[in-house]
């Protein structure tokens, strides 16, 4: 029971971070209709920037979001404007060219990181890395012993803040509304006077900034190495499939489900199998709910 | 390309070992042929049928592991892996196809990528069966000399080239292209798209699997990180065809020649060796932006770029 509860807590905290990664991808997928396979690599870039800021200037990884988010926003804009947009215009046999292009971008990013930082595992040894709260400290006669790690909780809270901020941006501001309009119907948005080209660029930047900040939140609790990107690209993709393509709420729910499920497999089957759990959920989602979790809600509404 | 040029090239390649090439040159030729085989397989599924796969390492690895596991656990020669891998890859293709082929376009691509990763993780974790990260090693390779391997892979390459050519020129091939161009239209014309996509996947998987079984025999060592590698197998497969030319007969062959030579060239320059992914990535980006149909597909553009004027068609 204790182990189960502890696992669920860990999974929930992990899921909050996963949701942030998935959100960036789902935004890009919704607006651009392409899959950004360099997503995890962008996160890796964010993590290395945070790492450099920490080791050179002793800037706390959480503070470095202020630097990393705008930086990755710019990086995303550059990729979108100068690499992906030209390809959207090119006539080719395979429509998946943009996807293959993002693979190329990811490869270059990972390799450049290897050359600069070597492929060793690195981490930011923050002073509070192992601090944790225990249930018995607050409640003497507690029947269970549960603990809550400080950096995990802080990262989770930050993730919630960023997600809420994004929600406000998308639903309350003009730019946010235009982005949603572009995602819903490109042509209609164009006819309504939305600058869809600009929206695409902004969305790509926004998605990169989101995943970059997720990187900053991950770095106090995770180690980093140049090839970690591919793993997180897949996680983001699994989340978007699980949640429903292009759906922001789906991405949040999907992220949390994935986090919990992964931490359950890690506890009960062993660490090495955690990725298999991730993919098992992915395959199950593909077979049984191809429209994602969001489609379940929609169906129910129709049935009523 | 006239009708006889494939035979001419085959004859030329068959005579090549008699020139007395060094062992290293033979190794490069074998790699070139092996990548041609994988490229030809990928081209059938992705180039002609339009189902871009990012996980061909899955089938490559299954082929290699079929040979390896039967060698290590049953004790038969690893060469049996070739016929056995046909069965194994077909089963894998049917399973993967059942799950992934319901997705379209980029989503199919990513689902296959995930499949490749799943198999890698499984191979890493089923230590009793696959040896885990330690991998499987042949006690002794069949030949020390490379000529034998060369003729075997040459035969595989020639057979796959002609099989794929025959398929593409048959009715099946037209179905594939119809599916690639517009799946809904193909469906409405009465083509059972799921069936034909599965057929394309199976043929492609079997050819890739045989190449994988050959790899096991030739290299004498496999581990999950090598045969299920995303960048070094799946992505290079895509690059081989993209560079050479998607949906052309000669694209995979030309692409494989260029990629193998380029890889060896970059590796031989000391400081640049570790940056070879950057080179490949930049090359991929350039190819996609400027020559989306590859060297064979965009030959005119390519020739014009170098100021060569083609006489006539």
XYZ file of C-alpha atoms in Angstrom:
617
model
C 0.000 0.000 0.000
C 2.749 2.352 1.007
C 4.763 1.471 -2.052
C 1.748 1.865 -4.290
C 0.886 5.306 -2.911
C 4.476 6.430 -3.159
C 4.609 5.191 -6.741
C 1.414 7.023 -7.600
C 2.776 10.266 -6.151
C 6.008 9.909 -8.086
C 4.045 9.128 -11.219
C 1.818 12.158 -10.804
C 4.797 14.469 -10.366
C 6.510 12.965 -13.408
C 3.271 13.196 -15.350
C 3.028 16.934 -14.754
C 6.412 17.396 -16.396
C 5.524 15.034 -19.220
C 2.390 17.061 -19.843
C 4.532 20.135 -20.434
C 6.616 18.281 -23.020
C 3.508 16.917 -24.684
C 1.881 20.350 -24.802
C 4.639 21.806 -26.950
C 4.371 18.974 -29.415
C 0.594 18.978 -29.559
C 0.557 22.718 -30.255
C 2.956 22.333 -33.160
C 1.067 19.312 -34.428
C -2.251 21.116 -34.251
C -1.197 24.252 -36.053
C 1.451 23.025 -38.460
C 0.076 19.536 -39.057
C 3.602 18.198 -38.862
C 5.372 16.130 -36.271
C 8.410 17.776 -34.838
C 10.880 14.963 -34.374
C 13.483 17.379 -33.047
C 11.269 18.103 -30.049
C 13.315 16.139 -27.555
C 16.505 17.599 -28.966
C 15.159 21.102 -28.368
C 14.585 20.076 -24.772
C 18.147 18.800 -24.651
C 19.351 22.203 -25.879
C 17.335 23.876 -23.126
C 18.854 21.559 -20.548
C 22.383 22.248 -21.711
C 21.804 26.002 -21.620
C 20.546 25.652 -18.048
C 23.529 23.435 -17.267
C 25.991 26.006 -18.624
C 24.276 28.811 -16.731
C 24.477 26.746 -13.559
C 28.078 25.639 -13.852
C 29.424 28.982 -15.099
C 27.340 31.521 -13.192
C 25.676 29.386 -10.495
C 22.247 30.382 -11.702
C 19.574 28.136 -10.274
C 18.034 25.909 -12.979
C 14.553 27.145 -12.120
C 15.630 30.750 -12.633
C 17.268 29.908 -15.924
C 13.822 29.416 -17.473
C 13.830 33.200 -17.948
C 16.814 32.823 -20.263
C 16.040 29.455 -21.799
C 12.429 30.077 -22.815
C 13.095 33.180 -24.962
C 16.236 31.601 -26.382
C 14.395 28.499 -27.523
C 11.541 30.631 -28.770
C 14.036 32.328 -31.078
C 15.615 29.016 -32.064
C 12.205 27.600 -32.916
C 11.382 30.639 -35.027
C 14.650 30.327 -36.929
C 14.029 26.618 -37.645
C 10.494 27.244 -38.744
C 11.266 30.258 -40.944
C 14.446 29.144 -42.629
C 14.224 25.359 -42.699
C 10.679 24.089 -42.411
C 8.834 26.791 -44.352
C 10.942 26.375 -47.507
C 10.285 22.624 -47.423
C 6.520 23.139 -47.143
C 6.676 24.769 -50.565
C 8.839 22.128 -52.250
C 7.132 19.587 -54.483
C 8.190 16.085 -53.555
C 6.936 12.550 -53.865
C 6.823 11.952 -50.152
C 4.710 14.291 -48.048
C 6.688 13.258 -44.971
C 9.642 15.361 -46.036
C 9.146 17.853 -43.219
C 9.232 15.060 -40.677
C 12.453 13.725 -42.117
C 13.768 17.280 -42.061
C 13.131 17.586 -38.338
C 14.998 14.306 -37.892
C 17.946 15.931 -39.633
C 17.717 18.967 -37.352
C 17.597 16.686 -34.322
C 20.622 14.733 -35.493
C 22.657 17.908 -35.951
C 21.636 19.286 -32.548
C 22.485 16.046 -30.741
C 25.796 15.689 -32.519
C 26.829 19.297 -31.925
C 26.006 18.836 -28.230
C 28.182 15.714 -28.189
C 31.074 17.605 -29.721
C 30.799 20.544 -27.330
C 29.944 18.752 -24.083
C 31.174 15.185 -24.785
C 28.760 12.303 -24.384
C 29.317 11.953 -20.633
C 26.398 12.034 -18.253
C 26.189 15.348 -16.455
C 23.998 16.861 -13.783
C 23.582 20.096 -11.915
C 24.395 19.359 -8.287
C 21.900 21.757 -6.701
C 22.018 21.901 -2.914
C 18.388 20.832 -2.479
C 18.579 17.851 -4.815
C 17.973 15.276 -2.113
C 15.760 17.319 0.211
C 12.393 15.732 0.863
C 9.402 16.108 3.108
C 8.241 13.117 5.109
C 4.707 12.551 6.214
C 5.807 11.519 9.715
C 7.462 14.902 10.234
C 4.101 16.595 10.019
C 1.893 13.906 11.482
C 3.506 11.857 14.208
C 1.142 8.900 14.285
C 0.818 8.524 10.544
C 0.006 4.956 9.547
C 2.022 5.290 6.350
C 5.429 6.695 5.622
C 5.309 8.809 2.502
C 7.868 11.246 1.222
C 7.737 14.117 -1.219
C 10.931 15.173 -2.902
C 11.490 18.935 -2.909
C 12.851 19.411 -6.456
C 10.173 17.129 -7.906
C 7.428 19.089 -6.187
C 8.867 22.450 -7.197
C 9.153 21.291 -10.797
C 5.589 20.061 -10.679
C 4.328 23.387 -9.343
C 6.272 25.249 -12.026
C 4.788 22.964 -14.663
C 1.302 23.769 -13.411
C 2.068 27.494 -13.498
C 3.363 27.329 -17.051
C 0.407 25.235 -18.184
C -2.055 27.664 -16.601
C -0.220 30.560 -18.210
C -0.437 28.841 -21.558
C -4.122 28.234 -21.075
C -4.684 31.928 -20.374
C -2.603 32.862 -23.374
C -4.513 30.549 -25.686
C -7.992 31.389 -24.488
C -7.787 35.067 -23.537
C -5.298 36.834 -25.788
C -5.735 37.716 -29.443
C -2.618 35.867 -30.533
C -3.685 32.802 -28.595
C -7.113 32.837 -30.173
C -5.577 33.212 -33.619
C -3.342 30.202 -32.943
C -6.354 28.137 -31.971
C -8.247 29.324 -35.028
C -5.334 28.342 -37.272
C -5.226 24.922 -35.675
C -8.959 24.386 -36.140
C -9.186 25.411 -39.762
C -6.292 26.877 -41.656
C -8.297 28.207 -44.591
C -11.103 29.637 -42.518
C -8.605 31.397 -40.277
C -6.890 32.816 -43.352
C -10.214 34.125 -44.659
C -11.024 35.688 -41.294
C -7.916 37.794 -41.562
C -5.641 35.805 -39.273
C -2.005 36.064 -40.266
C -1.637 32.292 -40.432
C 1.973 32.330 -41.580
C 2.962 34.377 -38.572
C 0.893 32.109 -36.344
C 2.769 29.074 -37.585
C 6.078 30.697 -36.788
C 4.878 31.831 -33.362
C 3.505 28.380 -32.596
C 6.739 26.670 -33.424
C 8.576 29.144 -31.228
C 6.067 28.646 -28.437
C 6.311 24.868 -28.640
C 10.103 25.078 -28.460
C 9.953 27.477 -25.524
C 7.595 25.132 -23.680
C 9.779 22.105 -24.137
C 12.853 24.174 -23.264
C 11.307 25.199 -19.948
C 10.367 21.568 -19.372
C 14.075 20.865 -19.794
C 14.903 23.413 -17.088
C 12.403 21.747 -14.759
C 13.854 18.346 -15.483
C 17.469 19.232 -14.928
C 17.478 19.326 -11.094
C 16.015 15.813 -10.983
C 17.501 14.183 -14.020
C 20.936 13.754 -15.505
C 21.655 14.933 -18.997
C 23.525 13.607 -21.990
C 23.374 14.630 -25.649
C 21.315 11.661 -26.849
C 18.475 12.041 -24.395
C 16.404 13.890 -26.964
C 15.115 10.904 -28.880
C 13.639 9.383 -25.764
C 11.684 12.535 -24.948
C 10.519 13.010 -28.529
C 8.923 9.600 -28.245
C 7.407 10.420 -24.877
C 5.892 13.578 -26.331
C 4.536 11.604 -29.258
C 3.044 8.903 -27.065
C 1.368 11.618 -24.990
C -0.143 13.277 -28.031
C -1.456 9.955 -29.372
C -2.806 9.045 -25.960
C -4.411 12.416 -25.374
C -5.695 13.020 -28.863
C -3.934 14.759 -31.702
C -3.696 18.498 -31.298
C -5.659 18.622 -28.059
C -4.154 20.572 -25.168
C -6.335 19.042 -22.459
C -5.655 15.624 -23.925
C -1.923 16.308 -23.657
C -2.229 17.127 -19.963
C -4.310 14.033 -19.171
C -2.117 11.883 -21.390
C 1.022 13.159 -19.699
C -0.253 12.317 -16.249
C -1.509 8.863 -17.277
C 1.832 8.124 -18.887
C 3.757 9.329 -15.854
C 1.731 7.193 -13.448
C 1.840 4.150 -15.685
C 5.563 4.456 -16.221
C 6.302 4.769 -12.551
C 4.102 1.722 -11.866
C 6.029 -0.411 -14.366
C 9.303 0.854 -12.962
C 8.290 -0.139 -9.430
C 6.726 -3.502 -10.142
C 8.639 -4.776 -13.168
C 12.006 -3.069 -12.851
C 13.602 0.099 -14.201
C 14.616 -1.397 -17.516
C 11.022 -2.173 -18.420
C 9.704 1.363 -17.878
C 10.148 2.228 -21.590
C 8.255 -0.949 -22.521
C 5.383 0.191 -20.303
C 5.452 3.495 -22.146
C 5.162 1.769 -25.491
C 2.616 -0.753 -24.292
C 0.314 2.097 -23.382
C 1.021 3.627 -26.772
C 0.040 0.468 -28.640
C -3.049 -0.044 -26.495
C -4.073 3.538 -27.190
C -3.585 3.041 -30.917
C -5.661 -0.125 -30.990
C -8.479 0.790 -28.628
C -8.748 4.581 -28.620
C -7.201 5.791 -31.884
C -8.771 9.216 -31.366
C -7.141 9.635 -27.984
C -8.725 10.231 -24.613
C -10.483 13.352 -25.859
C -12.523 11.253 -28.273
C -13.954 9.297 -25.345
C -15.469 12.456 -23.862
C -16.863 13.495 -27.207
C -18.526 10.137 -27.773
C -20.170 10.243 -24.389
C -21.509 13.692 -25.053
C -23.005 12.515 -28.325
C -24.595 9.498 -26.680
C -26.486 11.724 -24.302
C 19.158 3.438 -68.269
C 18.506 0.849 -70.890
C 17.107 -2.597 -70.404
C 20.418 -4.390 -70.069
C 22.221 -2.047 -67.736
C 21.215 -3.920 -64.540
C 22.705 -7.136 -65.978
C 25.780 -5.269 -67.120
C 26.299 -3.830 -63.664
C 25.682 -7.221 -62.077
C 28.282 -8.823 -64.331
C 30.741 -6.065 -63.552
C 30.216 -6.425 -59.809
C 30.540 -10.219 -60.084
C 33.909 -9.845 -61.780
C 35.191 -7.242 -59.357
C 36.773 -9.609 -56.789
C 39.054 -11.016 -59.512
C 40.806 -7.666 -59.756
C 42.381 -8.481 -56.406
C 40.947 -5.810 -54.136
C 42.189 -5.353 -50.625
C 40.180 -6.689 -47.701
C 39.158 -3.149 -46.775
C 37.823 -2.422 -50.263
C 35.865 -5.665 -50.164
C 34.397 -4.621 -46.814
C 33.212 -1.326 -48.285
C 31.713 -3.117 -51.285
C 29.873 -5.523 -48.999
C 28.519 -2.643 -46.922
C 27.490 -0.866 -50.116
C 25.536 -3.926 -51.275
C 23.999 -4.495 -47.863
C 22.754 -0.923 -47.649
C 21.456 -1.189 -51.201
C 19.371 -4.181 -50.125
C 17.940 -2.325 -47.122
C 17.371 0.768 -49.239
C 15.573 -1.256 -51.923
C 13.342 -2.743 -49.236
C 12.560 0.640 -47.706
C 11.952 2.119 -51.124
C 9.241 -0.434 -51.879
C 7.294 0.358 -48.724
C 7.940 4.067 -48.439
C 8.855 5.225 -51.915
C 6.277 3.295 -53.902
C 3.575 2.608 -51.341
C 4.059 5.931 -49.551
C 4.148 4.508 -46.029
C 7.264 6.148 -44.649
C 8.832 3.892 -42.059
C 11.183 5.246 -39.414
C 11.683 1.850 -37.885
C 13.333 -0.373 -40.422
C 15.910 -1.184 -37.797
C 13.126 -3.293 -36.249
C 13.149 -5.712 -39.178
C 16.898 -5.534 -39.570
C 17.293 -6.396 -35.913
C 14.720 -9.182 -36.084
C 16.604 -10.754 -38.968
C 19.909 -10.471 -37.157
C 18.497 -11.779 -33.889
C 16.741 -14.690 -35.603
C 20.082 -15.827 -36.929
C 21.806 -15.106 -33.626
C 19.290 -16.744 -31.320
C 18.987 -19.895 -33.411
C 22.758 -20.096 -33.489
C 23.218 -19.520 -29.763
C 20.235 -21.447 -28.392
C 19.516 -24.173 -30.936
C 23.060 -24.613 -32.125
C 22.488 -24.553 -35.876
C 24.580 -22.543 -38.291
C 23.809 -18.843 -38.359
C 23.241 -19.134 -42.099
C 19.938 -20.828 -41.287
C 18.979 -17.389 -40.051
C 18.367 -16.296 -43.610
C 15.454 -18.618 -44.400
C 14.236 -18.463 -40.800
C 14.303 -14.678 -40.801
C 11.781 -14.729 -43.657
C 9.278 -16.322 -41.293
C 10.250 -14.130 -38.353
C 10.098 -10.881 -40.332
C 6.765 -11.803 -41.887
C 5.245 -12.428 -38.475
C 6.747 -9.192 -37.157
C 5.492 -7.287 -40.192
C 1.974 -8.644 -39.745
C 1.918 -7.662 -36.081
C 3.484 -4.252 -36.631
C 1.292 -3.701 -39.663
C -1.840 -4.546 -37.731
C -0.982 -1.926 -35.153
C 0.651 0.785 -37.255
C -1.023 0.658 -40.644
C -4.197 2.110 -39.250
C -2.277 5.348 -38.971
C -1.501 7.573 -41.891
C 1.429 9.629 -43.046
C 3.682 11.013 -40.354
C 1.793 9.161 -37.636
C 2.605 5.860 -39.260
C 6.211 6.989 -39.466
C 6.382 7.710 -35.766
C 4.535 4.554 -34.811
C 7.113 2.468 -36.676
C 9.842 4.443 -34.956
C 8.290 3.513 -31.629
C 8.133 -0.134 -32.746
C 11.848 -0.111 -33.421
C 12.486 1.311 -29.968
C 10.190 -1.259 -28.329
C 12.110 -4.110 -29.908
C 15.381 -2.558 -28.804
C 14.223 -2.302 -25.201
C 12.859 -5.845 -25.305
C 16.132 -7.182 -26.689
C 18.012 -5.315 -23.971
C 15.842 -6.684 -21.201
C 15.225 -10.297 -22.203
C 18.715 -11.213 -21.097
C 18.123 -14.980 -20.954
C 17.069 -15.083 -24.548
C 19.042 -12.418 -26.383
C 22.012 -12.044 -24.097
C 20.934 -8.469 -23.295
C 23.539 -5.798 -23.759
C 26.295 -8.388 -24.054
C 24.864 -9.402 -27.397
C 25.473 -12.538 -29.393
C 28.806 -13.483 -30.862
C 29.632 -16.152 -33.401
C 32.394 -18.470 -32.188
C 33.882 -18.436 -35.603
C 32.879 -16.843 -38.844
C 32.399 -19.056 -41.895
C 35.162 -17.502 -43.955
C 38.098 -15.341 -43.114
C 38.250 -14.173 -46.685
C 35.522 -11.751 -47.703
C 34.852 -13.030 -51.227
C 32.251 -15.568 -50.111
C 30.267 -12.951 -48.227
C 30.553 -10.641 -51.182
C 28.906 -13.088 -53.574
C 26.142 -13.912 -51.127
C 25.189 -10.290 -50.553
C 25.553 -9.605 -54.272
C 23.059 -12.372 -54.972
C 20.676 -11.016 -52.335
C 20.991 -7.511 -53.747
C 20.394 -8.694 -57.314
C 17.392 -10.794 -56.337
C 15.818 -7.995 -54.287
C 16.435 -5.499 -57.082
C 14.686 -7.666 -59.662
C 11.910 -8.765 -57.320
C 11.081 -5.183 -56.415
C 11.321 -4.130 -60.067
C 8.934 -6.920 -61.072
C 6.515 -6.034 -58.285
C 6.525 -2.346 -59.134
C 5.904 -3.076 -62.810
C 3.065 -5.460 -62.015
C -0.498 -4.632 -61.052
C 0.570 -4.701 -57.425
C 2.960 -1.842 -58.074
C 0.221 0.300 -59.556
C -1.899 -0.363 -56.496
C 0.998 0.747 -54.312
C 1.465 3.987 -56.230
C -2.280 4.626 -56.168
C -2.242 4.258 -52.392
C 0.692 6.622 -52.150
C -0.910 9.287 -54.301
C -4.323 9.260 -52.663
C -5.384 6.624 -50.218
C -9.047 7.603 -50.163
C -9.277 7.672 -53.935
C -7.586 4.261 -54.106
C -10.010 2.915 -51.551
C -12.987 4.271 -53.480
C -11.713 2.591 -56.634
C -11.989 -0.731 -54.898
C -8.390 -1.261 -53.806
C -8.210 -2.978 -50.457
C -5.678 -0.479 -49.106
C -5.072 -2.277 -45.810
C -4.284 -5.529 -47.612
C -1.895 -3.952 -50.096
C -0.174 -1.837 -47.501
C 0.357 -4.997 -45.448
C 1.750 -6.804 -48.497
C 4.189 -3.951 -49.123
C 5.229 -3.985 -45.480
C 5.746 -7.764 -45.470
C 7.897 -7.824 -48.605
C 9.906 -4.876 -47.345
C 10.333 -6.494 -43.929
C 11.441 -9.827 -45.377
C 14.132 -8.230 -47.550
C 15.365 -6.139 -44.626
C 15.304 -9.180 -42.360
C 17.467 -11.167 -44.753
C 19.925 -8.286 -44.803
C 19.913 -8.405 -41.009
C 20.614 -12.147 -40.976
C 23.454 -11.536 -43.395
C 24.827 -8.858 -41.081
C 24.900 -11.353 -38.215
C 26.859 -13.825 -40.335
C 29.187 -11.234 -41.743
C 30.017 -9.211 -38.655
C 29.844 -12.164 -36.264
C 28.581 -9.963 -33.448
C 25.333 -8.172 -32.672
C 23.907 -6.329 -29.707
C 20.662 -4.373 -29.325
C 22.359 -0.989 -29.594
C 23.875 -1.869 -32.964
C 21.090 -3.635 -34.845
C 18.129 -1.700 -33.444
C 19.908 1.672 -33.652
C 17.663 4.550 -34.609
C 20.223 6.873 -36.157
C 22.672 4.336 -37.464
C 20.143 2.003 -39.089
C 16.657 3.488 -39.451
C 17.670 7.015 -40.337
C 20.576 5.968 -42.534
C 18.136 3.730 -44.424
C 15.964 6.749 -45.098
C 18.987 8.810 -46.092
C 20.236 6.169 -48.501
C 16.988 6.369 -50.423
C 16.481 10.118 -50.043
C 19.956 10.863 -51.362
C 19.667 8.416 -54.217
C 16.088 9.068 -55.177
C 12.746 8.061 -53.753
C 10.619 5.754 -55.912
C 13.320 5.059 -58.486
C 14.890 1.675 -59.203
C 18.430 2.967 -58.992
C 17.929 5.435 -56.170
C 18.791 3.069 -53.297
C 21.845 1.743 -55.143
C 23.231 5.179 -55.953
C 22.338 6.474 -52.509
C 23.993 3.565 -50.772
C 27.175 4.007 -52.794
C 27.323 7.684 -51.879
C 26.435 7.185 -48.229
C 28.898 4.342 -47.622
C 31.722 6.218 -49.332
C 30.855 9.388 -47.452
C 30.705 7.592 -44.113
C 34.109 6.008 -44.684
C 35.553 9.297 -45.903
C 34.326 11.235 -42.886
C 35.462 8.530 -40.488
C 38.923 8.504 -41.989
C 39.465 12.190 -41.241
C 40.604 12.100 -37.615
C 38.986 15.135 -35.969
C 35.822 14.994 -38.040
C 34.945 11.422 -37.175
C 32.754 12.219 -34.212
C 30.889 14.871 -36.181
C 29.618 12.466 -38.814
C 26.029 12.747 -37.623
C 26.234 16.501 -38.153
C 27.409 15.927 -41.707
C 24.635 13.464 -42.373
C 22.063 15.728 -40.779
C 23.146 18.747 -42.801
C 23.246 16.627 -45.942
C 19.732 15.390 -45.204
C 18.470 18.946 -44.720
C 20.130 20.139 -47.932
C 18.819 17.195 -49.921
C 15.284 17.752 -48.701
C 15.325 21.475 -49.430
C 17.110 21.427 -52.784
C 16.702 17.936 -54.226
C 13.630 16.375 -52.639
C 13.560 13.573 -55.191
C 17.193 12.588 -54.800
C 20.027 12.400 -57.267
C 18.319 9.943 -59.593
C 14.902 11.567 -59.316
C 16.198 15.087 -59.785
C 18.989 14.149 -62.145
C 18.302 17.072 -64.453
C 18.586 19.567 -61.633
C 21.691 17.798 -60.397
C 23.315 17.830 -63.822
C 22.437 21.461 -64.363
C 23.991 22.344 -61.044
C 27.293 20.919 -62.203
C 26.953 22.523 -65.611
C 26.580 19.204 -67.405
C 24.194 19.162 -70.295
C 22.434 15.911 -70.995
C 22.383 14.978 -74.651
C 18.872 13.669 -74.815
C 16.496 11.440 -73.001
